[in-house]
mmCIF file of C-alpha atoms in Angstrom:
data_model
loop_
_atom_site.group_PDB
_atom_site.id
_atom_site.type_symbol
_atom_site.label_atom_id
_atom_site.label_comp_id
_atom_site.label_asym_id
_atom_site.label_seq_id
_atom_site.Cartn_x
_atom_site.Cartn_y
_atom_site.Cartn_z
ATOM 1 C CA MET A 1 130.053 107.836 161.434
ATOM 2 C CA THR A 2 132.231 106.335 164.047
ATOM 3 C CA ALA A 3 135.466 108.340 165.330
ATOM 4 C CA ASN A 4 137.739 105.906 163.877
ATOM 5 C CA ARG A 5 135.738 105.862 160.410
ATOM 6 C CA ALA A 6 135.994 109.676 160.280
ATOM 7 C CA SER A 7 139.452 109.799 161.013
ATOM 8 C CA ARG A 8 140.215 107.232 158.246
ATOM 9 C CA PHE A 9 137.874 109.258 155.961
ATOM 10 C CA ASN A 10 139.550 112.582 156.862
ATOM 11 C CA ARG A 11 143.154 111.078 156.042
ATOM 12 C CA ARG A 12 141.979 109.930 152.637
ATOM 13 C CA LEU A 13 140.690 113.422 152.057
ATOM 14 C CA LEU A 14 144.237 114.726 152.823
ATOM 15 C CA ILE A 15 145.433 112.161 150.260
ATOM 16 C CA ARG A 16 143.457 114.153 147.527
ATOM 17 C CA GLY A 17 145.365 117.245 148.616
ATOM 18 C CA ALA A 18 145.628 119.616 145.943
ATOM 19 C CA ALA A 19 143.629 122.850 145.594
ATOM 20 C CA ALA A 20 140.818 122.718 142.643
ATOM 21 C CA GLY A 21 142.479 123.239 139.302
ATOM 22 C CA ALA A 22 146.358 122.860 140.703
ATOM 23 C CA ALA A 23 148.411 121.529 137.655
ATOM 24 C CA VAL A 24 150.169 119.083 139.717
ATOM 25 C CA PRO A 25 150.734 115.094 139.201
ATOM 26 C CA ALA A 26 148.107 112.943 140.654
ATOM 27 C CA VAL A 27 148.832 110.604 143.370
ATOM 28 C CA LEU A 28 147.047 107.339 141.802
ATOM 29 C CA PRO A 29 146.305 103.876 143.702
ATOM 30 C CA THR A 30 147.423 100.824 142.204
ATOM 31 C CA THR A 31 145.168 98.641 140.215
ATOM 32 C CA ALA A 32 144.501 96.591 143.344
ATOM 33 C CA GLN A 33 143.659 99.749 145.319
ATOM 34 C CA ALA A 34 141.201 100.949 142.857
ATOM 35 C CA ALA A 35 139.467 97.591 142.653
ATOM 36 C CA THR A 36 138.850 97.960 146.544
ATOM 37 C CA GLY A 37 138.517 101.409 146.993
ATOM 38 C CA THR A 38 141.084 101.576 149.578
ATOM 39 C CA ALA A 39 142.867 104.779 148.076
ATOM 40 C CA PRO A 40 141.278 107.778 146.086
ATOM 41 C CA SER A 41 142.432 108.748 142.718
ATOM 42 C CA ALA A 42 142.452 112.701 141.695
ATOM 43 C CA PRO A 43 142.091 113.900 138.181
ATOM 44 C CA ARG A 44 145.177 114.942 136.692
ATOM 45 C CA PRO A 45 146.203 117.014 133.917
ATOM 46 C CA SER A 46 146.026 115.613 130.227
ATOM 47 C CA ASP A 47 149.914 116.067 129.922
ATOM 48 C CA ALA A 48 150.998 114.476 133.007
ATOM 49 C CA LYS A 49 152.684 111.125 133.260
ATOM 50 C CA THR A 50 152.378 108.843 135.961
ATOM 51 C CA SER A 51 155.259 106.657 136.601
ATOM 52 C CA ASN A 52 154.656 102.555 136.711
ATOM 53 C CA ALA A 53 157.029 102.649 140.154
ATOM 54 C CA THR A 54 155.377 102.080 143.300
ATOM 55 C CA PHE A 55 156.026 103.217 146.784
ATOM 56 C CA GLN A 56 155.169 101.605 150.027
ATOM 57 C CA TRP A 57 155.870 103.477 153.516
ATOM 58 C CA LEU A 58 157.468 101.050 155.812
ATOM 59 C CA GLY A 59 157.070 103.348 158.714
ATOM 60 C CA THR A 60 159.676 105.287 160.389
ATOM 61 C CA SER A 61 161.652 106.877 157.355
ATOM 62 C CA GLY A 62 161.508 103.680 155.774
ATOM 63 C CA TRP A 63 160.180 102.931 151.903
ATOM 64 C CA ARG A 64 160.157 100.022 149.602
ATOM 65 C CA ILE A 65 160.030 101.312 145.957
ATOM 66 C CA ASP A 66 159.227 98.975 143.013
ATOM 67 C CA ILE A 67 160.588 99.991 139.546
ATOM 68 C CA GLY A 68 159.063 97.324 137.458
ATOM 69 C CA GLY A 69 161.064 94.546 135.832
ATOM 70 C CA GLY A 70 161.083 92.828 139.442
ATOM 71 C CA ARG A 71 163.522 95.480 140.868
ATOM 72 C CA THR A 72 163.299 96.941 144.335
ATOM 73 C CA ILE A 73 164.948 99.416 145.965
ATOM 74 C CA LEU A 74 164.640 99.651 149.872
ATOM 75 C CA PHE A 75 165.464 103.066 151.698
ATOM 76 C CA ASP A 76 166.127 102.862 155.791
ATOM 77 C CA PRO A 77 163.964 99.388 155.981
ATOM 78 C CA TYR A 78 163.052 99.142 159.921
ATOM 79 C CA LEU A 79 160.266 96.485 160.165
ATOM 80 C CA SER A 80 161.280 94.859 163.482
ATOM 81 C CA ARG A 81 159.775 97.598 165.717
ATOM 82 C CA PHE A 82 160.976 96.611 169.156
ATOM 83 C CA GLU A 83 160.268 98.430 172.524
ATOM 84 C CA THR A 84 162.916 100.380 173.804
ATOM 85 C CA GLY A 85 160.656 102.669 176.120
ATOM 86 C CA LEU A 86 161.278 105.865 173.947
ATOM 87 C CA PHE A 87 157.672 106.544 173.364
ATOM 88 C CA LYS A 88 156.929 105.901 177.035
ATOM 89 C CA LYS A 89 159.509 108.160 178.282
ATOM 90 C CA SER A 90 161.622 105.444 179.943
ATOM 91 C CA PHE A 91 164.029 105.012 177.207
ATOM 92 C CA ASN A 92 166.600 102.192 178.002
ATOM 93 C CA PRO A 93 169.793 102.610 175.801
ATOM 94 C CA LYS A 94 170.645 99.098 176.688
ATOM 95 C CA THR A 95 167.957 97.502 174.736
ATOM 96 C CA PRO A 96 169.027 94.481 172.810
ATOM 97 C CA LEU A 97 169.214 94.660 168.984
ATOM 98 C CA THR A 98 166.633 92.128 167.798
ATOM 99 C CA THR A 99 164.945 91.368 164.470
ATOM 100 C CA ASP A 100 161.341 90.218 163.385
ATOM 101 C CA GLY A 101 162.126 88.016 160.450
ATOM 102 C CA THR A 102 158.622 86.932 159.822
ATOM 103 C CA THR A 103 157.692 91.033 159.360
ATOM 104 C CA ILE A 104 160.813 91.775 157.775
ATOM 105 C CA ASP A 105 160.275 88.813 154.944
ATOM 106 C CA ARG A 106 156.788 89.813 154.441
ATOM 107 C CA HIS A 107 157.822 93.299 153.479
ATOM 108 C CA ARG A 108 161.164 93.310 151.972
ATOM 109 C CA GLY A 109 160.528 92.127 148.576
ATOM 110 C CA SER A 110 163.847 90.878 146.591
ATOM 111 C CA PRO A 111 165.599 94.343 146.783
ATOM 112 C CA GLU A 112 168.915 94.869 144.562
ATOM 113 C CA LEU A 113 169.820 98.208 146.640
ATOM 114 C CA ILE A 114 169.427 99.327 150.140
ATOM 115 C CA LEU A 115 169.909 102.768 150.885
ATOM 116 C CA VAL A 116 170.659 103.604 154.500
ATOM 117 C CA SER A 117 170.433 107.624 155.757
ATOM 118 C CA HIS A 118 172.247 106.910 158.953
ATOM 119 C CA SER A 119 173.056 104.351 161.563
ATOM 120 C CA HIS A 120 170.757 104.573 164.456
ATOM 121 C CA TRP A 121 168.932 101.504 165.102
ATOM 122 C CA ASP A 122 165.331 102.576 163.426
ATOM 123 C CA HIS A 123 167.036 102.905 160.313
ATOM 124 C CA LEU A 124 169.864 100.284 160.117
ATOM 125 C CA ASN A 125 168.854 97.614 162.740
ATOM 126 C CA ASP A 126 167.087 95.275 160.100
ATOM 127 C CA VAL A 127 169.658 95.835 157.180
ATOM 128 C CA PRO A 128 171.963 92.833 158.145
ATOM 129 C CA TYR A 129 169.064 90.340 158.264
ATOM 130 C CA ILE A 130 167.969 91.616 155.019
ATOM 131 C CA ALA A 131 171.403 91.806 153.318
ATOM 132 C CA ALA A 132 171.607 88.087 154.533
ATOM 133 C CA ALA A 133 168.151 86.880 153.121
ATOM 134 C CA ALA A 134 169.042 88.862 149.594
ATOM 135 C CA PRO A 135 172.661 88.017 148.841
ATOM 136 C CA GLU A 136 172.714 90.016 145.572
ATOM 137 C CA ALA A 137 171.545 93.126 147.260
ATOM 138 C CA ARG A 138 174.085 95.993 147.417
ATOM 139 C CA ILE A 139 174.038 98.711 150.389
ATOM 140 C CA VAL A 140 174.632 102.254 150.355
ATOM 141 C CA GLY A 141 175.706 104.607 153.352
ATOM 142 C CA THR A 142 178.153 106.242 155.274
ATOM 143 C CA GLU A 143 181.529 105.007 156.549
ATOM 144 C CA THR A 144 180.192 104.607 159.788
ATOM 145 C CA THR A 145 177.409 102.641 158.203
ATOM 146 C CA TYR A 146 180.131 100.700 156.480
ATOM 147 C CA HIS A 147 181.786 99.681 159.835
ATOM 148 C CA LEU A 148 179.042 98.676 161.613
ATOM 149 C CA LEU A 149 177.299 96.057 158.885
ATOM 150 C CA ARG A 150 180.875 94.920 158.803
ATOM 151 C CA ALA A 151 180.838 94.024 162.524
ATOM 152 C CA LEU A 152 177.321 92.658 161.964
ATOM 153 C CA GLY A 153 178.858 90.404 159.294
ATOM 154 C CA VAL A 154 177.967 91.879 156.084
ATOM 155 C CA ASP A 155 180.571 91.365 153.052
ATOM 156 C CA LYS A 156 182.355 94.588 152.756
ATOM 157 C CA ALA A 157 182.128 94.064 148.913
ATOM 158 C CA ARG A 158 178.735 94.539 149.029
ATOM 159 C CA ILE A 159 178.761 98.162 150.624
ATOM 160 C CA ALA A 160 179.291 101.317 148.911
ATOM 161 C CA VAL A 161 180.342 104.224 150.897
ATOM 162 C CA VAL A 162 179.232 107.692 150.328
ATOM 163 C CA ARG A 163 179.778 111.014 151.747
ATOM 164 C CA GLY A 164 177.506 113.261 149.537
ATOM 165 C CA GLY A 165 177.792 114.550 146.001
ATOM 166 C CA GLU A 166 178.383 110.815 144.492
ATOM 167 C CA VAL A 167 176.188 110.086 141.496
ATOM 168 C CA LEU A 168 175.696 106.626 140.938
ATOM 169 C CA ASP A 169 174.001 104.541 137.868
ATOM 170 C CA PHE A 170 172.595 101.290 138.812
ATOM 171 C CA ASP A 171 171.346 100.034 135.424
ATOM 172 C CA GLY A 172 169.228 103.036 134.617
ATOM 173 C CA LEU A 173 168.410 103.911 138.449
ATOM 174 C CA VAL A 174 170.377 106.961 139.049
ATOM 175 C CA VAL A 175 171.217 107.571 142.875
ATOM 176 C CA GLU A 176 172.536 110.992 144.174
ATOM 177 C CA ALA A 177 173.730 110.855 147.581
ATOM 178 C CA VAL A 178 172.885 114.283 149.408
ATOM 179 C CA SER A 179 175.072 115.354 152.485
ATOM 180 C CA SER A 180 172.271 115.917 154.841
ATOM 181 C CA ARG A 181 171.880 116.337 158.930
ATOM 182 C CA HIS A 182 170.312 114.687 161.766
ATOM 183 C CA SER A 183 167.006 115.878 163.633
ATOM 184 C CA ARG A 184 167.461 118.531 166.426
ATOM 185 C CA ASN A 185 165.902 118.262 169.880
ATOM 186 C CA ASP A 186 165.035 120.754 172.283
ATOM 187 C CA SER A 187 168.652 121.530 173.184
ATOM 188 C CA TYR A 188 169.814 122.141 169.889
ATOM 189 C CA SER A 189 171.587 119.018 169.529
ATOM 190 C CA TYR A 190 170.711 115.186 168.589
ATOM 191 C CA PHE A 191 170.247 112.071 169.859
ATOM 192 C CA ALA A 192 173.612 109.390 169.700
ATOM 193 C CA PRO A 193 175.969 111.215 167.887
ATOM 194 C CA GLY A 194 179.217 109.722 166.942
ATOM 195 C CA THR A 195 181.183 108.120 164.162
ATOM 196 C CA LEU A 196 183.394 105.477 163.370
ATOM 197 C CA THR A 197 186.716 105.018 161.713
ATOM 198 C CA GLY A 198 187.011 101.142 161.843
ATOM 199 C CA PRO A 199 184.797 98.124 162.480
ATOM 200 C CA PRO A 200 183.601 98.133 166.488
ATOM 201 C CA PRO A 201 182.797 95.187 168.656
ATOM 202 C CA ARG A 202 179.823 93.369 167.202
ATOM 203 C CA PRO A 203 176.871 96.029 168.355
ATOM 204 C CA GLN A 204 174.534 94.178 170.904
ATOM 205 C CA THR A 205 172.304 97.275 171.939
ATOM 206 C CA VAL A 206 170.647 100.349 170.517
ATOM 207 C CA SER A 207 173.443 102.606 172.183
ATOM 208 C CA ASP A 208 176.072 100.781 169.996
ATOM 209 C CA LEU A 209 174.629 102.170 167.003
ATOM 210 C CA PRO A 210 175.644 106.186 166.669
ATOM 211 C CA GLU A 211 174.521 108.289 163.918
ATOM 212 C CA GLY A 212 177.578 108.384 162.274
ATOM 213 C CA ASP A 213 176.454 111.218 159.548
ATOM 214 C CA THR A 214 173.190 111.584 157.843
ATOM 215 C CA LEU A 215 172.419 111.315 153.992
ATOM 216 C CA ALA A 216 169.556 112.066 151.828
ATOM 217 C CA PHE A 217 168.995 110.343 148.501
ATOM 218 C CA HIS A 218 167.771 111.649 145.096
ATOM 219 C CA LEU A 219 166.663 108.967 142.875
ATOM 220 C CA THR A 220 165.522 109.619 139.158
ATOM 221 C CA LEU A 221 164.130 106.058 138.192
ATOM 222 C CA PRO A 222 164.423 104.662 134.873
ATOM 223 C CA ASP A 223 161.010 105.963 133.525
ATOM 224 C CA GLY A 224 162.184 109.570 134.567
ATOM 225 C CA LEU A 225 160.166 110.114 138.161
ATOM 226 C CA SER A 226 162.645 111.639 140.368
ATOM 227 C CA ALA A 227 161.930 111.277 144.346
ATOM 228 C CA PHE A 228 163.796 112.740 147.150
ATOM 229 C CA LEU A 229 164.160 110.601 150.432
ATOM 230 C CA MET A 230 165.303 112.126 154.130
ATOM 231 C CA GLY A 231 165.826 109.986 157.189
ATOM 232 C CA ALA A 232 166.137 112.991 159.545
ATOM 233 C CA SER A 233 164.235 116.044 160.045
ATOM 234 C CA ASP A 234 167.465 118.765 159.191
ATOM 235 C CA PHE A 235 169.214 119.272 156.304
ATOM 236 C CA SER A 236 172.161 121.324 154.243
ATOM 237 C CA GLU A 237 170.096 123.636 152.099
ATOM 238 C CA ARG A 238 173.026 124.138 149.730
ATOM 239 C CA ASP A 239 173.338 120.462 149.343
ATOM 240 C CA ALA A 240 169.338 120.138 148.755
ATOM 241 C CA ALA A 241 169.223 123.207 146.365
ATOM 242 C CA GLY A 242 168.215 122.388 142.836
ATOM 243 C CA LEU A 243 167.690 118.875 143.108
ATOM 244 C CA ARG A 244 163.698 119.545 142.255
ATOM 245 C CA PRO A 245 162.364 115.951 143.036
ATOM 246 C CA ASP A 246 158.890 115.280 141.347
ATOM 247 C CA VAL A 247 157.909 113.745 145.245
ATOM 248 C CA ALA A 248 159.936 114.496 148.420
ATOM 249 C CA MET A 249 159.769 112.242 151.381
ATOM 250 C CA ILE A 250 160.288 114.718 154.056
ATOM 251 C CA ALA A 251 160.723 114.144 157.849
ATOM 252 C CA THR A 252 158.512 115.423 160.325
ATOM 253 C CA PRO A 253 160.625 117.460 163.001
ATOM 254 C CA SER A 254 159.832 117.278 166.691
ATOM 255 C CA THR A 255 160.928 120.750 167.551
ATOM 256 C CA PRO A 256 161.304 124.222 166.370
ATOM 257 C CA ALA A 257 165.080 124.578 166.571
ATOM 258 C CA THR A 258 165.905 124.206 162.691
ATOM 259 C CA HIS A 259 165.029 127.568 161.576
ATOM 260 C CA ARG A 260 162.388 127.702 159.156
ATOM 261 C CA TYR A 261 162.744 123.943 158.193
ATOM 262 C CA ALA A 262 159.727 123.669 156.199
ATOM 263 C CA PRO A 263 159.901 126.842 153.882
ATOM 264 C CA ARG A 264 163.695 126.790 153.362
ATOM 265 C CA LEU A 265 163.714 123.105 152.529
ATOM 266 C CA LEU A 266 160.958 123.237 150.079
ATOM 267 C CA LYS A 267 162.126 126.181 148.250
ATOM 268 C CA ALA A 268 165.740 124.735 148.233
ATOM 269 C CA LEU A 269 163.717 121.270 146.464
ATOM 270 C CA GLY A 270 162.072 123.833 144.049
ATOM 271 C CA HIS A 271 158.668 122.983 145.609
ATOM 272 C CA PRO A 272 157.811 119.449 144.668
ATOM 273 C CA ALA A 273 154.547 118.418 143.208
ATOM 274 C CA THR A 274 153.980 116.145 145.900
ATOM 275 C CA VAL A 275 155.181 116.042 149.683
ATOM 276 C CA VAL A 276 155.186 113.297 151.977
ATOM 277 C CA PRO A 277 155.765 113.460 155.532
ATOM 278 C CA VAL A 278 157.332 110.668 157.316
ATOM 279 C CA HIS A 279 159.140 109.843 160.380
ATOM 280 C CA TRP A 280 155.826 111.111 162.354
ATOM 281 C CA ASP A 281 154.824 107.774 163.685
ATOM 282 C CA ASN A 282 155.283 105.586 166.931
ATOM 283 C CA PHE A 283 157.769 103.207 165.504
ATOM 284 C CA GLU A 284 157.856 100.805 168.360
ATOM 285 C CA LEU A 285 153.837 99.355 167.635
ATOM 286 C CA PRO A 286 153.567 96.581 165.136
ATOM 287 C CA LEU A 287 153.212 97.828 161.458
ATOM 288 C CA ASP A 288 149.983 95.653 160.914
ATOM 289 C CA GLU A 289 148.384 98.239 164.019
ATOM 290 C CA GLY A 290 148.841 101.205 161.285
ATOM 291 C CA ALA A 291 150.339 103.929 161.982
ATOM 292 C CA HIS A 292 149.915 105.809 165.614
ATOM 293 C CA ARG A 293 151.461 109.235 165.846
ATOM 294 C CA ASP A 294 154.507 110.027 167.827
ATOM 295 C CA PRO A 295 152.887 112.512 170.772
ATOM 296 C CA THR A 296 155.760 114.737 170.530
ATOM 297 C CA ILE A 297 155.035 115.759 167.131
ATOM 298 C CA ASP A 298 152.706 118.305 165.865
ATOM 299 C CA LEU A 299 152.088 116.456 162.433
ATOM 300 C CA ASP A 300 148.935 118.588 161.471
ATOM 301 C CA GLY A 301 151.004 121.862 162.121
ATOM 302 C CA PHE A 302 153.715 120.707 160.073
ATOM 303 C CA ILE A 303 151.268 119.924 157.160
ATOM 304 C CA ALA A 304 149.886 123.540 157.677
ATOM 305 C CA ARG A 305 153.412 124.709 157.268
ATOM 306 C CA ILE A 306 154.071 122.624 154.146
ATOM 307 C CA ARG A 307 150.841 124.183 152.526
ATOM 308 C CA GLU A 308 151.655 127.596 153.270
ATOM 309 C CA ALA A 309 155.427 127.501 152.252
ATOM 310 C CA SER A 310 154.384 125.456 148.971
ATOM 311 C CA PRO A 311 150.576 125.987 148.394
ATOM 312 C CA GLY A 312 151.035 124.275 144.633
ATOM 313 C CA SER A 313 152.365 120.919 146.187
ATOM 314 C CA ARG A 314 149.948 117.834 146.849
ATOM 315 C CA VAL A 315 150.514 116.506 150.176
ATOM 316 C CA LEU A 316 150.135 112.823 150.656
ATOM 317 C CA LEU A 317 149.737 111.410 154.300
ATOM 318 C CA PRO A 318 150.756 107.969 153.876
ATOM 319 C CA GLU A 319 149.433 104.438 155.323
ATOM 320 C CA TYR A 320 151.825 101.666 155.703
ATOM 321 C CA ALA A 321 152.458 99.319 153.617
ATOM 322 C CA THR A 322 150.180 100.508 150.734
ATOM 323 C CA PRO A 323 151.121 100.766 146.891
ATOM 324 C CA TYR A 324 151.222 104.699 145.846
ATOM 325 C CA ARG A 325 152.034 105.841 142.104
ATOM 326 C CA PHE A 326 153.087 109.519 141.318
#
């Protein structure tokens, strides 16, 4: 077996993830995957219910969620993945904002809802393009996200501003905005802080997109499945407590600055049946190359901490644009 094949094989073993006999919901392949053998299924208890919704990781913290009936939700959809030098230790804050329309159109679907955790370019950059291509889509985000999107030409009537604590019902899809926090660096600070109270000049570069506070979202789908979506690797323990999602997409930290991040988060969330680490990839390489790890992140160590903190949870290490059911 070659090294590359072994790596893929080991990743798929991770997807199986649960200890023998553990009573946790299965992560199932879609029908197409089952036919091609590209993702393994796992045994599930006879009383477990699998949602019909499919979740596709779009890289970074982004997700496309198809809940049936032609309904699609996007979370932090960043697909353009242009070079800023970030992963080469030569970051250029004056890198122009650009969009890769061909790649975006291939993966965006026709969303009715776009959820934005915060306003950095690797979360917000592609939202104006998607909003123009899907004119019925509503966008939910912070006040800073609102002002930036207004400056980028998005109609204010399509943007819902939330702060955390709002519970919104979109025709049976229940979205709870959760006050959250941005990832911490080695200096206990974070990249490009700042909030906006009014529309700025039209943003031109990555430095024109400040964080503007950070949200997480707790979704309850019409068929009952609940999912927790994070855009950065810190959180408010008090705001996350009691949500109890079935599946949690949790951002991977690059530093140990946040005290007992994994144990506190997983306890607050009620030890979800499935945990999906995200935001561990180099998001400046093309999506079709597959996920390359961010060299500053200890992904294996983070997975080990998840397993130690929540041994009954199944861990799914996702692959790009691969539909998963939970």
